Tab-separated table of C-alpha atoms in Angstrom:
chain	number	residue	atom	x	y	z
A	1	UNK	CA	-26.392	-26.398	-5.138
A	2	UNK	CA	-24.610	-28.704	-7.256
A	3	UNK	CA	-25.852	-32.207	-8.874
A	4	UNK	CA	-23.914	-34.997	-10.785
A	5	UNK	CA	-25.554	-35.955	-14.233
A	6	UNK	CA	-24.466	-39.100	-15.135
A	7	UNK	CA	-26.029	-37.814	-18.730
A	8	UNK	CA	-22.760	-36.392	-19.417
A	9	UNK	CA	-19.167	-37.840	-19.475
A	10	UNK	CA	-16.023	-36.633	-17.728
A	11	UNK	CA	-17.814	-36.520	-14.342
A	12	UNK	CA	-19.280	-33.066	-15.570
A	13	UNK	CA	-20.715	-31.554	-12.629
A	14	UNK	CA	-23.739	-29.084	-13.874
A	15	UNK	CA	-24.774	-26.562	-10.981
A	16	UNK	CA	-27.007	-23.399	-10.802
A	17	UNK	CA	-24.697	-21.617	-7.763
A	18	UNK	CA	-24.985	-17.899	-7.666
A	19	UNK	CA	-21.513	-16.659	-7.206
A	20	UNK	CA	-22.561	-14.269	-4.290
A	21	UNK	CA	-19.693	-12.285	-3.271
A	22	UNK	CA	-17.157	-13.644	-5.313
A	23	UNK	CA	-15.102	-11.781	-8.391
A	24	UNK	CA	-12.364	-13.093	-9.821
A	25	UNK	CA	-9.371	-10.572	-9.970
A	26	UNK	CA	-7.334	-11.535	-13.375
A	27	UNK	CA	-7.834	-8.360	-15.298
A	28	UNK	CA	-11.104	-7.129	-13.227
A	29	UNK	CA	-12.251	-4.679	-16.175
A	30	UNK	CA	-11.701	-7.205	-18.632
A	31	UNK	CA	-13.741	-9.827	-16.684
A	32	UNK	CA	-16.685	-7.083	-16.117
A	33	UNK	CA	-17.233	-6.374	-19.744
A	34	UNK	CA	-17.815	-10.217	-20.855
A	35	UNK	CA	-20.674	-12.471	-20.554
A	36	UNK	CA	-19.298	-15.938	-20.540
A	37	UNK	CA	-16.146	-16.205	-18.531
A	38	UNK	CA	-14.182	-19.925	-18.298
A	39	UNK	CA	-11.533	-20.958	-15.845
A	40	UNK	CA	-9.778	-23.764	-17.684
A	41	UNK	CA	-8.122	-26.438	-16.318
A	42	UNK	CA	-8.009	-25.878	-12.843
A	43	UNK	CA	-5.176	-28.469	-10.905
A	44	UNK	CA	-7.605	-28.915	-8.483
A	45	UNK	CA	-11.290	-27.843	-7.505
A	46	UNK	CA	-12.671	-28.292	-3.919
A	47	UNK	CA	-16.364	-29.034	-3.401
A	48	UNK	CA	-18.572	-29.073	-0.639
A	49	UNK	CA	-20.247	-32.724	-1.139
A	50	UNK	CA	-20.940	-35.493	1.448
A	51	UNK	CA	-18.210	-37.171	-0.455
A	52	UNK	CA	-15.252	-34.447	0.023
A	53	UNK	CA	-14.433	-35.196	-3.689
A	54	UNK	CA	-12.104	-33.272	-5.281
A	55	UNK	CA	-11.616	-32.780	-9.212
A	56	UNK	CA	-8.558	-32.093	-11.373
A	57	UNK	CA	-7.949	-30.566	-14.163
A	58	UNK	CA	-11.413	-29.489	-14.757
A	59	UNK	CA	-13.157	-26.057	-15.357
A	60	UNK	CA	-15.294	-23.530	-14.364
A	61	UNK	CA	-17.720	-21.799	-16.621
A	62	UNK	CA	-19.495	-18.542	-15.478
A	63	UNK	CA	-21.911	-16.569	-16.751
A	64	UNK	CA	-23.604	-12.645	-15.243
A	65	UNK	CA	-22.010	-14.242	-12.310
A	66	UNK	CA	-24.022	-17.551	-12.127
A	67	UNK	CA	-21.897	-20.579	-12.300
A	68	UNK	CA	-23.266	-22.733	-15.551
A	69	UNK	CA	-21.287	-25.849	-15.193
A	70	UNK	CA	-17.877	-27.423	-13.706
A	71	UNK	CA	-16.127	-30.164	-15.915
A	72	UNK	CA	-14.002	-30.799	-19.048
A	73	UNK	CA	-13.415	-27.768	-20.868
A	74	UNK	CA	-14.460	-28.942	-24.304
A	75	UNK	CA	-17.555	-30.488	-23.377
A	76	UNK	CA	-18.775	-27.340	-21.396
A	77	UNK	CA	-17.751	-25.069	-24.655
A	78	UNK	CA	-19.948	-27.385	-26.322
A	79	UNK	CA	-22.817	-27.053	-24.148
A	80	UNK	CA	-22.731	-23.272	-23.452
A	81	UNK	CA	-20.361	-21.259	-26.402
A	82	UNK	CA	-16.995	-20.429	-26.715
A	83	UNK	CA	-15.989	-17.995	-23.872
A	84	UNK	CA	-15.653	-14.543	-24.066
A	85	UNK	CA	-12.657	-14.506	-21.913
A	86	UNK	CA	-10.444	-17.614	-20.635
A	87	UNK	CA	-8.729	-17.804	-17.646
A	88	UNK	CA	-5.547	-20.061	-17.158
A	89	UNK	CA	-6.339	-22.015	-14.265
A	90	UNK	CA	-3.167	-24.232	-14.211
A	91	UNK	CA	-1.267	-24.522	-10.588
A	92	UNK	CA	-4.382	-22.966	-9.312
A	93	UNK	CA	-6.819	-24.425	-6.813
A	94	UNK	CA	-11.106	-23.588	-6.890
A	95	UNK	CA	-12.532	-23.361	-3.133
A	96	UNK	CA	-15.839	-22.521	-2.152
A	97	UNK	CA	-15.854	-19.166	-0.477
A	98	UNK	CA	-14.833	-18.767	3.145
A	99	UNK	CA	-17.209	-17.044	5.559
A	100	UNK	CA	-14.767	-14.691	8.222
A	101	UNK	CA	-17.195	-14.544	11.319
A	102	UNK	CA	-15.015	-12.377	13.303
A	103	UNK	CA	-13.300	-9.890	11.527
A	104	UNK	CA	-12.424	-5.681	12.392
A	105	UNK	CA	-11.387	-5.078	9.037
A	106	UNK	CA	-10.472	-1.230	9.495
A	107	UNK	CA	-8.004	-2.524	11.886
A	108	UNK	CA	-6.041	-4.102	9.387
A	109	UNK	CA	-3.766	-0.382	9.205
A	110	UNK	CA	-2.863	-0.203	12.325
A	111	UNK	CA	-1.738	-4.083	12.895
A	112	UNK	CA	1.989	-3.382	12.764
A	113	UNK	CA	2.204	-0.165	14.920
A	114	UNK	CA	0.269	-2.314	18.129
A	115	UNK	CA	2.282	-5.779	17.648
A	116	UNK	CA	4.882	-5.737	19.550
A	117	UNK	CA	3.326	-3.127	22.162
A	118	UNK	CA	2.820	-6.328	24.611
A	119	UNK	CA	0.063	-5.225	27.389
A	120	UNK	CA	-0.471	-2.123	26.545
A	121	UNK	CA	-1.664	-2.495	22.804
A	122	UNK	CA	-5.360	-2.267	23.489
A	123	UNK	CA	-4.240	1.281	25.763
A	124	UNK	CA	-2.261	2.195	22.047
A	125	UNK	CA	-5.030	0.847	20.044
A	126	UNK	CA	-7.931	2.741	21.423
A	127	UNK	CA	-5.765	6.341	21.193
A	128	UNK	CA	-5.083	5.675	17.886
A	129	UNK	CA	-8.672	4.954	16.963
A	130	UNK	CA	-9.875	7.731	19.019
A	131	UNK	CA	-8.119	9.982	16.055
A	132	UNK	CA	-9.994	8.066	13.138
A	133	UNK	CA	-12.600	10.185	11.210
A	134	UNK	CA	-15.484	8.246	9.128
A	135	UNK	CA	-13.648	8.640	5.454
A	136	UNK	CA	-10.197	7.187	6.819
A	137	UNK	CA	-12.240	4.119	8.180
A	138	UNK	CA	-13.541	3.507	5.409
A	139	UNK	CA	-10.635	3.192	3.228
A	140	UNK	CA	-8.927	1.355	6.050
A	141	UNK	CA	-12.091	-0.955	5.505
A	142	UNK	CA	-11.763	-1.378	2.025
A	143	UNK	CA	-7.910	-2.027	1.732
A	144	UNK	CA	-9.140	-4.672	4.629
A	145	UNK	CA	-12.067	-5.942	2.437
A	146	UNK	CA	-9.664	-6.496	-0.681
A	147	UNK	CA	-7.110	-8.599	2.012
A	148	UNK	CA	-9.723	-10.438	2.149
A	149	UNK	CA	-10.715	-10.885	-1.078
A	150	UNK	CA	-7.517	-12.416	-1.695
A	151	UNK	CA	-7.699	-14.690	0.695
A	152	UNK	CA	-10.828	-16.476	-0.689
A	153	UNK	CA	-13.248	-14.954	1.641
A	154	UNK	CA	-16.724	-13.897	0.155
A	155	UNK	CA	-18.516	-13.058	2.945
A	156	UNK	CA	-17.353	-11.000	6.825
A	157	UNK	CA	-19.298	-10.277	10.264
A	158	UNK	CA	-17.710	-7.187	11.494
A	159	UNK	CA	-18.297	-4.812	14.079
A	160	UNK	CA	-16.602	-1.683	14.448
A	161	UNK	CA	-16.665	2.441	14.354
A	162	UNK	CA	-18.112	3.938	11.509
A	163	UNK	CA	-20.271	0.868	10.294
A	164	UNK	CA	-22.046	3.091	7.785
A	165	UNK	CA	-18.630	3.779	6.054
A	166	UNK	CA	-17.160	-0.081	6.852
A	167	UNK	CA	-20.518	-1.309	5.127
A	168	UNK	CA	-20.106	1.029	2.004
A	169	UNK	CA	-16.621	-0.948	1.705
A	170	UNK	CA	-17.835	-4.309	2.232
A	171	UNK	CA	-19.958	-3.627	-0.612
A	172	UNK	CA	-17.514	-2.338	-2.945
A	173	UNK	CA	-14.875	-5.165	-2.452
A	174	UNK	CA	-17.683	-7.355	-3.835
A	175	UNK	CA	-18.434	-9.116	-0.162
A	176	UNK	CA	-21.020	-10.036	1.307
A	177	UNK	CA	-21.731	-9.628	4.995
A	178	UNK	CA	-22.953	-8.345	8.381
A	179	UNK	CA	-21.898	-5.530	9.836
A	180	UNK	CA	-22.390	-3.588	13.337
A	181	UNK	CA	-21.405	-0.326	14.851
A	182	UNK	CA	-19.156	-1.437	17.617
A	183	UNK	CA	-20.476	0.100	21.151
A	184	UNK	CA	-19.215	0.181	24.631
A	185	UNK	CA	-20.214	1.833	27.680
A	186	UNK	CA	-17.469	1.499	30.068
A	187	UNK	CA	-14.262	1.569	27.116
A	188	UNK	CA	-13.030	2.500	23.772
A	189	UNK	CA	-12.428	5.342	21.835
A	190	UNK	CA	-16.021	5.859	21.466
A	191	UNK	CA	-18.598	5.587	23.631
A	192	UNK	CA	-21.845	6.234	25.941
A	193	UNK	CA	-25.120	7.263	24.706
A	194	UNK	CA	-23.990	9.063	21.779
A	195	UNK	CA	-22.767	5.669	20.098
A	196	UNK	CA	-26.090	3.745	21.237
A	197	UNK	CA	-27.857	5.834	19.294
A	198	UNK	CA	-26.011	5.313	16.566
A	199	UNK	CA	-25.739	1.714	16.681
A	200	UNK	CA	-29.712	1.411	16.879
A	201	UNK	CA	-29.732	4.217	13.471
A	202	UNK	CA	-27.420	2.054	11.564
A	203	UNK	CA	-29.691	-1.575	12.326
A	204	UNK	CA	-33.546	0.385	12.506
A	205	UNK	CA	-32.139	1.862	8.922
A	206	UNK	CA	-31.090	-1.487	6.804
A	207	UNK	CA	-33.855	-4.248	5.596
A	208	UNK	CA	-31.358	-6.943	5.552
A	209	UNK	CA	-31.893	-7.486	2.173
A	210	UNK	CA	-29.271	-6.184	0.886
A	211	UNK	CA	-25.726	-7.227	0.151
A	212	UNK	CA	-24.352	-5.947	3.645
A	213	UNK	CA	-27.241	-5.998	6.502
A	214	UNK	CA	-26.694	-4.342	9.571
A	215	UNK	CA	-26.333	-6.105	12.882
A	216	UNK	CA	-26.082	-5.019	16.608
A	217	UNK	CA	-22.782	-5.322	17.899
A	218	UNK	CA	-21.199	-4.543	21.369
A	219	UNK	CA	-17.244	-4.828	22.353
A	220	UNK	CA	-18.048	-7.657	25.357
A	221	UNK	CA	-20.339	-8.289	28.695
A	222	UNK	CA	-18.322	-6.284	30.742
A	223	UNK	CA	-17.949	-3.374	28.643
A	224	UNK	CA	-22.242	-2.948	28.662
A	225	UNK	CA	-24.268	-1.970	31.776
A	226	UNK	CA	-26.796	-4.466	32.346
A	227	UNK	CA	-29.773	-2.234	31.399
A	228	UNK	CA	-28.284	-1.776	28.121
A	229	UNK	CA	-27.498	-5.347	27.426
A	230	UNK	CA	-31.411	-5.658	27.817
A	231	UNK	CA	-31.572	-3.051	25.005
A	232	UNK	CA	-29.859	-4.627	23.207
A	233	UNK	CA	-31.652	-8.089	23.626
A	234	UNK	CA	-34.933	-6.538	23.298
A	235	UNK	CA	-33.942	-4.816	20.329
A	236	UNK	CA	-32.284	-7.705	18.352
A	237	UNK	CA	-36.054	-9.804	19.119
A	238	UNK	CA	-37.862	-6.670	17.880
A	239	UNK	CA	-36.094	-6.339	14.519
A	240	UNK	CA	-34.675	-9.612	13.839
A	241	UNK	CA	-31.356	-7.967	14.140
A	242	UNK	CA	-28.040	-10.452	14.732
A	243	UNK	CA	-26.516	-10.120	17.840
A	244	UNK	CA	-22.488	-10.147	17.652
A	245	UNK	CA	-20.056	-9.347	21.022
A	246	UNK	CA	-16.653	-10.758	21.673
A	247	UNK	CA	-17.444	-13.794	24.712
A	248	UNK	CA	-14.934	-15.029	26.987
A	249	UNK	CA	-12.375	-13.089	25.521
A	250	UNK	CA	-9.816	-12.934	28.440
A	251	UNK	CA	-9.275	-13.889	31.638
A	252	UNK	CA	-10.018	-10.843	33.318
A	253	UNK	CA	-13.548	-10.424	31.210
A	254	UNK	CA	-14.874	-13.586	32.703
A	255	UNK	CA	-13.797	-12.685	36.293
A	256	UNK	CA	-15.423	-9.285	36.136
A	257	UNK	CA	-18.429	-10.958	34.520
A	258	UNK	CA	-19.007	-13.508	37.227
């Protein structure tokens, strides 16, 4: 939540925004150890107003990960100190964070071998997975997690194998998100009872309070028997738990579906 106040000069935007999920990967152990961070002079920063305005050459002041205030640079050292650490924030653009509502992050290691495998990458896809263990998703997670990092995104809905172990990474790239243990009774590497009762462990365990929260997730309509997609319905009422599947996701989904 950020407010104009036409108190101060330079268009000095003062805001109260918890950062959330973001960090800020300059020197990362550097940027841990101090209080009062500044980005200075950032060519542009994006904001979310009714507007669409955009500022330039402005910057950011943060402090225990709480954004203090967004304008000129000498007028926010004024207000708050002299920074413990500046950033140079020349040919560099601000955002706010992007929310990735679809995402398999694990996946992200085996993208080149199944690219060019035409029609039968999902058939390569699942017998590679079928050979994943808990610990190699999860670093498969995190170097997915950090991709995304990069790419400006703070907070991921993702549903695959091993959600305990893709949630532990979530959490250590610094996201935020929602996560599900990806089920299937018909196909996959992984599936039938076994994995339902894993899927309803990993939501009936997490509050969703935390930074990750754990959501019920199933690979698509016509991958769940109908009794289970009641389950699953019933299930997501009883503990508030979000619902996530992949919907209309081929031609030959919806004609099996109808």
């Amino acid at each position: 939540s950020a407010i104009l106040d036409e108190g101060f000069p330079n268009e000095c935007v003062i805001s109260k925004t918890p950062l959330g999920g973001e960090r800020i990967f300059s020197d990362l152990d550097a940027v841990e150890a101090v209080s009062l961070l500044a980005i200075k002079d950032l060519d542009f920063i994006v904001t979310l107003d009714l507007s669409g305005t955009v500022l330039r050459h402005r910057s950011i002041f943060i402090q225990d990960g709480v954004i203090l205030g967004i304008g000129d640079y000498s007028l926010l050292a004024g207000i708050y100190g002299q920074p413990d650490l500046v950033v140079d924030g020349s040919r560099k653009i601000a955002v706010p964070g992007f929310f990735d509502m679809h995402t398999h992050l694990a996946r992200g290691g085996v993208r080149g071998l199944v690219a060019d495998a035409g029609a039968e990458a999902w058939r390569l896809l699942e017998y590679l997975e079928r050979e994943l263990d808990a610990e190699t998703v999860r670093k498969l997670a995190l170097a997915g997690a950090l991709e995304a990092v990069k790419s400006g995104v703070v907070f991921v809905a993702d549903s695959y194998y091993f959600a305990d172990k893709v949630s532990e990474a979530v959490a250590e790239a610094g996201l935020r998100g929602l996560v599900g243990h990806l089920y299937a009774d018909f196909e996959g590497p992984f599936a039938g009872e076994v994995e339902l009762e894993k899927i309803l462990d990993h939501v009936e365990r997490g509050d969703g309070s935390g930074q990750v929260a754990p959501a019920l997730a199933f690979r698509s309509l016509d991958s769940v028997s109908r009794e289970n997609l009641r389950v699953f319905a019933e299930k997501a009422r009883e503990l508030g738990a979000p619902l996530m599947f992949h919907l209309a996701s081929s031609v030959e989904e919806v004609r099996r579906v109808r």
